[in-house]
PDB file of C-alpha atoms in Angstrom:
ATOM      1  CA  GLN Q   1     -16.452  -7.203   8.691  1.00 74.00           C
ATOM      2  CA  LYS Q   2     -13.517  -5.577   7.136  1.00 83.00           C
ATOM      3  CA  GLU Q   3     -12.266  -2.424   8.331  1.00 91.00           C
ATOM      4  CA  VAL Q   4     -12.110  -0.731   4.866  1.00 96.00           C
ATOM      5  CA  GLU Q   5     -14.773  -2.018   2.304  1.00 95.00           C
ATOM      6  CA  GLN Q   6     -14.052  -1.046  -1.486  1.00 95.00           C
ATOM      7  CA  ASP Q   7     -16.204  -2.400  -4.473  1.00 85.00           C
ATOM      8  CA  PRO Q   8     -13.689  -4.571  -6.572  1.00 81.00           C
ATOM      9  CA  GLY Q   9     -15.400  -3.773  -9.799  1.00 84.00           C
ATOM     10  CA  PRO Q  10     -14.416  -4.167 -12.502  1.00 91.00           C
ATOM     11  CA  LEU Q  11     -15.563  -0.760 -13.590  1.00 95.00           C
ATOM     12  CA  SER Q  12     -15.428   0.073 -17.384  1.00 96.00           C
ATOM     13  CA  VAL Q  13     -16.072   3.624 -18.690  1.00 97.00           C
ATOM     14  CA  PRO Q  14     -15.419   5.503 -21.985  1.00 97.00           C
ATOM     15  CA  GLU Q  15     -12.718   8.050 -22.508  1.00 97.00           C
ATOM     16  CA  GLY Q  16     -13.808  11.404 -21.231  1.00 97.00           C
ATOM     17  CA  ALA Q  17     -16.180  10.120 -18.373  1.00 97.00           C
ATOM     18  CA  ILE Q  18     -16.077  11.203 -14.988  1.00 97.00           C
ATOM     19  CA  VAL Q  19     -15.097   8.260 -12.461  1.00 97.00           C
ATOM     20  CA  SER Q  20     -16.285   7.857  -9.164  1.00 96.00           C
ATOM     21  CA  LEU Q  21     -14.337   5.474  -6.681  1.00 97.00           C
ATOM     22  CA  ASN Q  22     -15.521   4.928  -3.213  1.00 96.00           C
ATOM     23  CA  CYS Q  23     -14.451   3.249   0.189  1.00 97.00           C
ATOM     24  CA  THR Q  24     -16.238   2.995   3.290  1.00 97.00           C
ATOM     25  CA  TYR Q  25     -14.774   2.194   6.625  1.00 96.00           C
ATOM     26  CA  SER Q  26     -15.871   1.253  10.104  1.00 95.00           C
ATOM     27  CA  ASN Q  27     -12.838   2.464  12.367  1.00 92.00           C
ATOM     28  CA  SER Q  28     -13.497   5.904  13.551  1.00 91.00           C
ATOM     29  CA  ALA Q  29      -9.956   6.219  14.741  1.00 90.00           C
ATOM     30  CA  PHE Q  30      -8.824   6.604  11.049  1.00 91.00           C
ATOM     31  CA  GLN Q  31      -7.507  10.190  10.560  1.00 89.00           C
ATOM     32  CA  TYR Q  32      -5.411   9.973   7.375  1.00 90.00           C
ATOM     33  CA  PHE Q  33      -6.834   8.897   3.876  1.00 93.00           C
ATOM     34  CA  MET Q  34      -4.818   7.899   0.844  1.00 94.00           C
ATOM     35  CA  TRP Q  35      -5.633   7.033  -2.701  1.00 96.00           C
ATOM     36  CA  TYR Q  36      -3.070   4.820  -4.573  1.00 97.00           C
ATOM     37  CA  ARG Q  37      -3.058   3.770  -8.316  1.00 97.00           C
ATOM     38  CA  GLN Q  38      -1.622   0.485  -9.152  1.00 97.00           C
ATOM     39  CA  TYR Q  39      -0.761  -0.634 -12.761  1.00 95.00           C
ATOM     40  CA  SER Q  40      -0.631  -4.451 -13.268  1.00 89.00           C
ATOM     41  CA  ARG Q  41       2.388  -6.013 -11.603  1.00 84.00           C
ATOM     42  CA  LYS Q  42       3.644  -2.894 -10.367  1.00 90.00           C
ATOM     43  CA  GLY Q  43       3.787  -1.260  -6.977  1.00 94.00           C
ATOM     44  CA  PRO Q  44       1.084   1.356  -5.750  1.00 96.00           C
ATOM     45  CA  GLU Q  45       1.855   4.902  -6.713  1.00 95.00           C
ATOM     46  CA  LEU Q  46       0.553   7.472  -4.149  1.00 93.00           C
ATOM     47  CA  LEU Q  47      -2.051   9.835  -5.800  1.00 95.00           C
ATOM     48  CA  MET Q  48      -3.535  11.800  -3.097  1.00 92.00           C
ATOM     49  CA  TYR Q  49      -3.656  12.037   0.615  1.00 88.00           C
ATOM     50  CA  THR Q  50      -5.883  14.051   2.977  1.00 88.00           C
ATOM     51  CA  TYR Q  51      -6.509  14.176   6.763  1.00 83.00           C
ATOM     52  CA  SER Q  52      -9.723  16.197   6.984  1.00 79.00           C
ATOM     53  CA  SER Q  53     -13.272  16.230   5.792  1.00 84.00           C
ATOM     54  CA  GLY Q  54     -13.838  17.880   2.708  1.00 87.00           C
ATOM     55  CA  ASN Q  55     -12.426  18.177  -0.723  1.00 90.00           C
ATOM     56  CA  LYS Q  56      -8.671  18.226  -2.052  1.00 92.00           C
ATOM     57  CA  GLU Q  57      -8.202  18.698  -5.755  1.00 94.00           C
ATOM     58  CA  ASP Q  58      -5.232  17.919  -7.708  1.00 94.00           C
ATOM     59  CA  GLY Q  59      -5.410  18.301 -11.658  1.00 96.00           C
ATOM     60  CA  ARG Q  60      -8.134  15.890 -12.915  1.00 97.00           C
ATOM     61  CA  PHE Q  61      -8.269  13.988  -9.424  1.00 97.00           C
ATOM     62  CA  THR Q  62     -10.453  15.070  -6.500  1.00 96.00           C
ATOM     63  CA  ALA Q  63     -10.480  13.221  -3.187  1.00 96.00           C
ATOM     64  CA  GLN Q  64     -13.374  13.677  -0.923  1.00 95.00           C
ATOM     65  CA  VAL Q  65     -13.795  12.472   2.593  1.00 95.00           C
ATOM     66  CA  ASP Q  66     -17.015  12.507   4.859  1.00 94.00           C
ATOM     67  CA  LYS Q  67     -15.927  11.382   8.418  1.00 92.00           C
ATOM     68  CA  SER Q  68     -19.415  11.702   9.879  1.00 92.00           C
ATOM     69  CA  SER Q  69     -20.472   8.949   7.209  1.00 93.00           C
ATOM     70  CA  LYS Q  70     -17.149   7.221   7.263  1.00 94.00           C
ATOM     71  CA  TYR Q  71     -17.175   7.306   3.415  1.00 94.00           C
ATOM     72  CA  ILE Q  72     -14.341   8.591   1.269  1.00 96.00           C
ATOM     73  CA  SER Q  73     -14.193   9.087  -2.722  1.00 96.00           C
ATOM     74  CA  LEU Q  74     -11.844   9.781  -5.457  1.00 97.00           C
ATOM     75  CA  PHE Q  75     -13.494  11.438  -8.639  1.00 97.00           C
ATOM     76  CA  ILE Q  76     -11.412  11.447 -11.917  1.00 97.00           C
ATOM     77  CA  ARG Q  77     -12.444  14.001 -14.514  1.00 97.00           C
ATOM     78  CA  ASP Q  78     -11.902  13.683 -18.245  1.00 97.00           C
ATOM     79  CA  SER Q  79     -10.705   9.985 -17.814  1.00 97.00           C
ATOM     80  CA  GLN Q  80      -7.947   8.774 -20.313  1.00 97.00           C
ATOM     81  CA  PRO Q  81      -7.113   5.186 -21.296  1.00 97.00           C
ATOM     82  CA  SER Q  82      -3.762   5.787 -19.359  1.00 96.00           C
ATOM     83  CA  ASP Q  83      -6.152   5.856 -16.232  1.00 97.00           C
ATOM     84  CA  SER Q  84      -6.632   2.185 -16.600  1.00 97.00           C
ATOM     85  CA  ALA Q  85      -5.341   0.600 -13.473  1.00 97.00           C
ATOM     86  CA  THR Q  86      -6.452  -0.677 -10.062  1.00 96.00           C
ATOM     87  CA  TYR Q  87      -7.144   2.277  -7.536  1.00 98.00           C
ATOM     88  CA  LEU Q  88      -6.610   1.395  -3.984  1.00 97.00           C
ATOM     89  CA  CYS Q  89      -7.776   3.257  -0.951  1.00 97.00           C
ATOM     90  CA  ALA Q  90      -5.749   3.431   2.282  1.00 95.00           C
ATOM     91  CA  MET Q  91      -6.223   4.741   5.741  1.00 92.00           C
ATOM     92  CA  SER Q  92      -4.389   4.917   8.909  1.00 90.00           C
ATOM     93  CA  GLU Q  93      -4.752   6.210  12.518  1.00 87.00           C
ATOM     94  CA  ARG Q  94      -2.900   9.219  14.297  1.00 77.00           C
ATOM     95  CA  GLY Q  95      -0.096   8.510  16.541  1.00 69.00           C
ATOM     96  CA  ASN Q  96       2.216   5.501  16.650  1.00 61.00           C
ATOM     97  CA  GLN Q  97      -0.178   3.673  14.372  1.00 60.00           C
ATOM     98  CA  GLY Q  98      -0.012   6.333  11.607  1.00 64.00           C
ATOM     99  CA  GLY Q  99       2.412   4.285   9.824  1.00 79.00           C
ATOM    100  CA  LYS Q 100      -0.031   1.152   9.578  1.00 89.00           C
ATOM    101  CA  LEU Q 101      -1.887   1.514   6.308  1.00 92.00           C
ATOM    102  CA  ILE Q 102      -5.061  -0.289   6.114  1.00 94.00           C
ATOM    103  CA  PHE Q 103      -5.988  -0.894   2.476  1.00 96.00           C
ATOM    104  CA  GLY Q 104      -9.309  -1.565   0.636  1.00 96.00           C
ATOM    105  CA  GLN Q 105      -9.511  -4.416  -1.900  1.00 95.00           C
ATOM    106  CA  GLY Q 106      -8.943  -2.113  -4.938  1.00 95.00           C
ATOM    107  CA  THR Q 107     -11.190  -1.224  -7.626  1.00 96.00           C
ATOM    108  CA  GLU Q 108     -10.177  -2.345 -11.221  1.00 95.00           C
ATOM    109  CA  LEU Q 109     -10.810   0.852 -13.742  1.00 96.00           C
ATOM    110  CA  SER Q 110     -10.845   0.281 -17.367  1.00 97.00           C
ATOM    111  CA  VAL Q 111     -11.122   3.381 -19.610  1.00 97.00           C
ATOM    112  CA  LYS Q 112     -12.024   2.605 -23.187  1.00 97.00           C
ATOM    113  CA  PRO Q 113     -10.875   4.718 -26.175  1.00 95.00           C
TER     114      PRO Q 113
ATOM    115  CA  ASP Y   1      15.713  10.969  -8.074  1.00 61.00           C
ATOM    116  CA  ALA Y   2      15.750   7.189  -7.279  1.00 80.00           C
ATOM    117  CA  GLY Y   3      12.754   5.920  -5.835  1.00 93.00           C
ATOM    118  CA  VAL Y   4      12.451   2.613  -3.628  1.00 96.00           C
ATOM    119  CA  THR Y   5      14.227  -0.232  -4.997  1.00 97.00           C
ATOM    120  CA  GLN Y   6      13.743  -3.742  -4.111  1.00 98.00           C
ATOM    121  CA  SER Y   7      15.397  -6.928  -4.917  1.00 96.00           C
ATOM    122  CA  PRO Y   8      14.872  -9.429  -6.208  1.00 97.00           C
ATOM    123  CA  THR Y   9      12.450  -8.792  -8.536  1.00 96.00           C
ATOM    124  CA  HIS Y  10      11.029 -12.453  -8.764  1.00 96.00           C
ATOM    125  CA  LEU Y  11      12.017 -15.294  -6.704  1.00 96.00           C
ATOM    126  CA  ILE Y  12      10.775 -18.955  -6.802  1.00 98.00           C
ATOM    127  CA  LYS Y  13      11.137 -20.975  -3.583  1.00 97.00           C
ATOM    128  CA  THR Y  14       9.856 -24.384  -2.373  1.00 98.00           C
ATOM    129  CA  ARG Y  15       7.988 -25.323   0.734  1.00 98.00           C
ATOM    130  CA  GLY Y  16      10.004 -25.106   3.959  1.00 97.00           C
ATOM    131  CA  GLN Y  17      12.799 -22.992   2.523  1.00 98.00           C
ATOM    132  CA  HIS Y  18      13.761 -19.435   3.762  1.00 98.00           C
ATOM    133  CA  VAL Y  19      13.708 -16.315   1.914  1.00 98.00           C
ATOM    134  CA  THR Y  20      15.288 -12.762   2.367  1.00 98.00           C
ATOM    135  CA  LEU Y  21      13.976  -9.676   0.571  1.00 98.00           C
ATOM    136  CA  ARG Y  22      15.787  -6.473   0.362  1.00 98.00           C
ATOM    137  CA  CYS Y  23      14.713  -2.816  -0.033  1.00 98.00           C
ATOM    138  CA  SER Y  24      16.267   0.494  -0.288  1.00 97.00           C
ATOM    139  CA  PRO Y  25      14.308   3.564   0.759  1.00 96.00           C
ATOM    140  CA  ILE Y  26      14.332   6.919  -0.970  1.00 95.00           C
ATOM    141  CA  SER Y  27      17.344   9.001  -0.012  1.00 94.00           C
ATOM    142  CA  GLY Y  28      16.679  10.822   2.961  1.00 92.00           C
ATOM    143  CA  HIS Y  29      13.595   8.626   4.373  1.00 92.00           C
ATOM    144  CA  LYS Y  30      14.006   7.044   7.628  1.00 92.00           C
ATOM    145  CA  SER Y  31      11.123   4.739   7.711  1.00 92.00           C
ATOM    146  CA  VAL Y  32      10.490   1.416   5.874  1.00 95.00           C
ATOM    147  CA  SER Y  33       7.364  -0.589   5.894  1.00 95.00           C
ATOM    148  CA  TRP Y  34       6.662  -4.199   4.570  1.00 97.00           C
ATOM    149  CA  TYR Y  35       3.262  -5.256   3.032  1.00 97.00           C
ATOM    150  CA  GLN Y  36       2.093  -8.535   1.455  1.00 98.00           C
ATOM    151  CA  GLN Y  37      -0.329  -8.306  -1.368  1.00 97.00           C
ATOM    152  CA  VAL Y  38      -1.910 -11.392  -2.448  1.00 95.00           C
ATOM    153  CA  LEU Y  39      -3.481 -11.130  -6.076  1.00 91.00           C
ATOM    154  CA  GLY Y  40      -6.956  -9.564  -6.055  1.00 89.00           C
ATOM    155  CA  GLN Y  41      -6.481  -8.032  -2.591  1.00 93.00           C
ATOM    156  CA  GLY Y  42      -5.085  -4.892  -1.224  1.00 95.00           C
ATOM    157  CA  PRO Y  43      -1.739  -4.817   0.544  1.00 97.00           C
ATOM    158  CA  GLN Y  44      -1.612  -6.229   4.143  1.00 97.00           C
ATOM    159  CA  PHE Y  45       0.847  -4.480   6.560  1.00 96.00           C
ATOM    160  CA  ILE Y  46       3.354  -6.787   8.080  1.00 97.00           C
ATOM    161  CA  PHE Y  47       6.135  -4.437   9.790  1.00 93.00           C
ATOM    162  CA  GLN Y  48       7.165  -0.943  10.159  1.00 94.00           C
ATOM    163  CA  TYR Y  49      10.671   0.168  11.061  1.00 93.00           C
ATOM    164  CA  TYR Y  50      11.703   3.788  11.954  1.00 91.00           C
ATOM    165  CA  GLU Y  51      15.409   4.756  12.857  1.00 90.00           C
ATOM    166  CA  LYS Y  52      16.097   1.030  13.048  1.00 90.00           C
ATOM    167  CA  GLU Y  53      13.484   0.354  15.575  1.00 91.00           C
ATOM    168  CA  GLU Y  54      10.326  -1.600  15.063  1.00 91.00           C
ATOM    169  CA  ARG Y  55       7.444   0.635  15.358  1.00 89.00           C
ATOM    170  CA  GLY Y  56       4.618  -1.655  14.255  1.00 89.00           C
ATOM    171  CA  ARG Y  57       3.808  -5.149  13.451  1.00 93.00           C
ATOM    172  CA  GLY Y  58       0.817  -6.747  11.635  1.00 93.00           C
ATOM    173  CA  ASN Y  59      -0.910  -9.963  12.051  1.00 94.00           C
ATOM    174  CA  PHE Y  60       1.734 -12.278  10.601  1.00 97.00           C
ATOM    175  CA  PRO Y  61       3.065 -15.412  12.187  1.00 97.00           C
ATOM    176  CA  ASP Y  62       6.651 -15.294  13.823  1.00 96.00           C
ATOM    177  CA  ARG Y  63       8.057 -17.084  10.486  1.00 98.00           C
ATOM    178  CA  PHE Y  64       8.277 -13.268   9.280  1.00 98.00           C
ATOM    179  CA  SER Y  65      10.929 -11.340  10.575  1.00 97.00           C
ATOM    180  CA  ALA Y  66      12.677  -7.892   9.586  1.00 97.00           C
ATOM    181  CA  ARG Y  67      15.441  -5.477  10.396  1.00 96.00           C
ATOM    182  CA  GLN Y  68      16.614  -2.090   9.284  1.00 96.00           C
ATOM    183  CA  PHE Y  69      20.190  -1.182   8.937  1.00 96.00           C
ATOM    184  CA  PRO Y  70      22.129   2.037   9.850  1.00 95.00           C
ATOM    185  CA  ASN Y  71      21.806   3.324   6.197  1.00 95.00           C
ATOM    186  CA  TYR Y  72      17.922   2.740   6.441  1.00 95.00           C
ATOM    187  CA  SER Y  73      17.863  -0.120   4.206  1.00 97.00           C
ATOM    188  CA  SER Y  74      15.744  -3.267   5.246  1.00 97.00           C
ATOM    189  CA  GLU Y  75      15.433  -6.891   4.983  1.00 98.00           C
ATOM    190  CA  LEU Y  76      12.416  -9.066   5.368  1.00 98.00           C
ATOM    191  CA  ASN Y  77      12.936 -12.527   6.180  1.00 98.00           C
ATOM    192  CA  VAL Y  78      10.429 -15.520   5.931  1.00 98.00           C
ATOM    193  CA  ASN Y  79      11.507 -18.906   7.368  1.00 97.00           C
ATOM    194  CA  ALA Y  80       9.545 -22.306   6.644  1.00 98.00           C
ATOM    195  CA  LEU Y  81       7.879 -21.100   3.447  1.00 98.00           C
ATOM    196  CA  LEU Y  82       4.313 -22.173   2.953  1.00 98.00           C
ATOM    197  CA  LEU Y  83       2.234 -22.137  -0.355  1.00 97.00           C
ATOM    198  CA  GLY Y  84       0.208 -19.510   1.004  1.00 96.00           C
ATOM    199  CA  ASP Y  85       3.323 -17.213   1.397  1.00 98.00           C
ATOM    200  CA  SER Y  86       3.209 -16.720  -2.521  1.00 97.00           C
ATOM    201  CA  ALA Y  87       2.728 -12.908  -3.044  1.00 97.00           C
ATOM    202  CA  LEU Y  88       3.919  -9.713  -4.056  1.00 97.00           C
ATOM    203  CA  TYR Y  89       5.995  -8.136  -1.237  1.00 98.00           C
ATOM    204  CA  LEU Y  90       6.033  -4.602  -1.183  1.00 98.00           C
ATOM    205  CA  CYS Y  91       8.425  -2.159   0.645  1.00 97.00           C
ATOM    206  CA  ALA Y  92       7.228   1.427   1.259  1.00 96.00           C
ATOM    207  CA  SER Y  93       9.459   4.109   2.517  1.00 94.00           C
ATOM    208  CA  SER Y  94       8.530   7.495   4.270  1.00 91.00           C
ATOM    209  CA  LEU Y  95      10.284  10.532   5.994  1.00 87.00           C
ATOM    210  CA  ASP Y  96       9.020   9.699   9.282  1.00 78.00           C
ATOM    211  CA  GLY Y  97       6.706   6.805   8.797  1.00 73.00           C
ATOM    212  CA  ARG Y  98       3.284   8.555   8.639  1.00 72.00           C
ATOM    213  CA  LEU Y  99       1.997  10.380   5.772  1.00 71.00           C
ATOM    214  CA  GLY Y 100       3.456   9.730   2.422  1.00 79.00           C
ATOM    215  CA  GLN Y 101       4.404   6.348   2.002  1.00 90.00           C
ATOM    216  CA  PHE Y 102       6.033   5.591  -1.224  1.00 93.00           C
ATOM    217  CA  PHE Y 103       6.032   1.882  -2.583  1.00 96.00           C
ATOM    218  CA  GLY Y 104       8.774   0.003  -4.510  1.00 96.00           C
ATOM    219  CA  PRO Y 105       7.983  -2.225  -7.315  1.00 96.00           C
ATOM    220  CA  GLY Y 106       7.735  -5.263  -5.247  1.00 97.00           C
ATOM    221  CA  THR Y 107       9.162  -8.665  -5.081  1.00 98.00           C
ATOM    222  CA  ARG Y 108       7.100 -11.514  -6.593  1.00 97.00           C
ATOM    223  CA  LEU Y 109       7.555 -14.736  -4.412  1.00 98.00           C
ATOM    224  CA  THR Y 110       6.162 -17.992  -5.771  1.00 97.00           C
ATOM    225  CA  VAL Y 111       6.419 -21.016  -3.442  1.00 98.00           C
ATOM    226  CA  LEU Y 112       6.154 -24.364  -5.047  1.00 96.00           C
TER     227      LEU Y 112
END
């Protein structure tokens, strides 16, 4: 079993839709949670990070963490064609292992005009 | 502000050869991490360096090695290349190696 599971998609939605992207994890030592966006043949771009359960909002993006269920989500409101990319969740432990990010497989998102 | 830079952009090698990839972190960042991303998968952790010391190593064979220089730039070396080493190699920099790792554009390595 992988430490981090993410539905690879692809996920296709119409412009303006609300998108929900999800990851589950098995390692209870994970304390930091991140979402990255990766356009084709580019490096991942950090969107959001959080280290506590609950919601964190940044513009059209909301990150949600539920440590009791070992489940994290990223919501995108009013999705745009420019949001079309692969979204990667990443996690790390506290302490010296904090620099080792464990990534999900990535979910490919396509927003149709 | 300049982001993380990596060189070269693309590289083609044959099996058994050696390769060196280079990374320059964001100004002021003291930590560099290396990841391997195979097509269709998320990045996999290879190494992390902080203040020129190795802080972490992933599950990769000894053919993979790295170092960090006094100016915080870094090199990743891979010896005796295998076909399976073909991937996008990503460098990420951060202030202290924990939250907020920022990735470069990557080096795409093809092994023939």
